[in-house]
Amino acid sequence: MYQDLPGFDPFSYLLGYTECFCEMVQAGVKRLALSPPMSREHAARMEGLLPQLTGHYGIRFYREDEMLRSTLAPDSALEGKVVFLLFRDGDVLPAYLELKQREGRYLRQGGYSQQQREELSRELCALLSYPQAR
């Protein structure tokens, strides 16, 4: 959709999208926010700007080269892509990394069932400050 607009700059779009989520994290609207998935080339540029951007908002970032597989996005949308985790509170990144460790254990034990994927997805949604399903 946006890609068809004259003069559209994909990197500027990614940067603006990411800055919007930085502001949401700073304001406490979200405990964790995710940048859009991006190519490694765009991620290298973004990573060079993120210290200044997140510093402006008083938050932190973490580069995720293999995003947790969840029900939030198809695996194909994340394959080979980089996502930046944006957060303010010190307990958020360890909580996310614990989800990744559990995913790894499930995979090493011979699978990652739909039930396990949904369980980890619910916990990821809680970190992302999504409302709980009713």
Coordinates of N, CA and C in Angstrom, one line a residue, residues 64 66-76 78-79 96 99-100 103-104 106-107 112-114 116-122 124:
E64 N 16.8 -8.3 18.2 CA 16.3 -9.7 18.2 C 16.4 -10.2 16.7
E66 N 16.2 -13.5 15.9 CA 15.3 -14.6 15.8 C 14.1 -14.5 16.7
M67 N 13.1 -13.7 16.3 CA 12.0 -13.4 17.1 C 11.3 -14.7 17.6
L68 N 10.8 -14.6 18.8 CA 10.0 -15.7 19.4 C 8.8 -16.0 18.4
R69 N 8.7 -17.3 18.1 CA 7.6 -17.8 17.2 C 6.3 -17.7 18.0
S70 N 5.3 -17.0 17.6 CA 4.1 -16.8 18.3 C 2.9 -16.8 17.3
T71 N 1.7 -16.7 17.9 CA 0.5 -16.6 17.1 C 0.3 -15.1 16.6
L72 N 1.2 -14.2 16.9 CA 1.0 -12.8 16.6 C 1.4 -12.6 15.1
A73 N 2.3 -13.4 14.6 CA 2.7 -13.2 13.2 C 3.1 -14.6 12.6
P74 N 2.9 -14.8 11.3 CA 3.3 -16.1 10.8 C 4.8 -16.1 10.8
D75 N 5.4 -17.3 11.0 CA 6.8 -17.5 11.0 C 7.5 -16.9 9.7
S76 N 6.8 -17.0 8.6 CA 7.3 -16.6 7.3 C 7.5 -15.1 7.3
L78 N 8.6 -13.3 9.7 CA 9.8 -13.0 10.6 C 11.1 -13.7 10.1
E79 N 11.0 -14.6 9.2 CA 12.1 -15.4 8.8 C 13.2 -14.5 8.1
Y96 N 11.1 -11.5 28.5 CA 11.1 -12.0 27.1 C 12.1 -13.1 26.9
L99 N 10.9 -16.4 27.9 CA 10.0 -17.0 26.9 C 10.8 -17.7 25.8
K100 N 11.8 -17.0 25.3 CA 12.7 -17.6 24.3 C 13.4 -18.9 24.8
E103 N 10.8 -21.6 24.7 CA 10.6 -22.0 23.3 C 11.7 -22.9 22.8
G104 N 13.0 -22.6 23.1 CA 14.1 -23.4 22.8 C 14.0 -24.8 23.4
Y106 N 11.3 -26.4 24.3 CA 10.2 -27.1 23.6 C 10.7 -27.7 22.3
L107 N 11.5 -26.9 21.5 CA 12.0 -27.3 20.3 C 13.0 -28.4 20.4
Y112 N 7.1 -28.0 19.2 CA 6.6 -26.7 19.7 C 5.1 -26.8 19.3
S113 N 4.4 -27.4 20.2 CA 2.9 -27.7 19.9 C 2.2 -26.4 19.8
Q114 N 1.0 -26.5 19.2 CA 0.1 -25.3 19.1 C -0.2 -24.8 20.5
Q116 N 1.6 -25.0 23.2 CA 2.8 -24.3 23.8 C 3.0 -23.0 23.1
R117 N 2.7 -22.9 21.8 CA 2.8 -21.6 21.1 C 1.8 -20.6 21.6
E118 N 0.6 -21.1 21.8 CA -0.4 -20.2 22.3 C -0.1 -19.8 23.8
E119 N 0.4 -20.6 24.6 CA 0.8 -20.3 26.0 C 1.9 -19.2 25.9
L120 N 2.9 -19.4 25.1 CA 4.0 -18.3 25.1 C 3.4 -17.1 24.4
S121 N 2.5 -17.2 23.5 CA 1.9 -16.0 22.8 C 1.1 -15.2 23.8
R122 N 0.4 -15.8 24.7 CA -0.4 -15.1 25.7 C 0.6 -14.3 26.6
L124 N 3.6 -13.3 25.9 CA 4.2 -12.2 25.1 C 3.2 -11.1 25.0

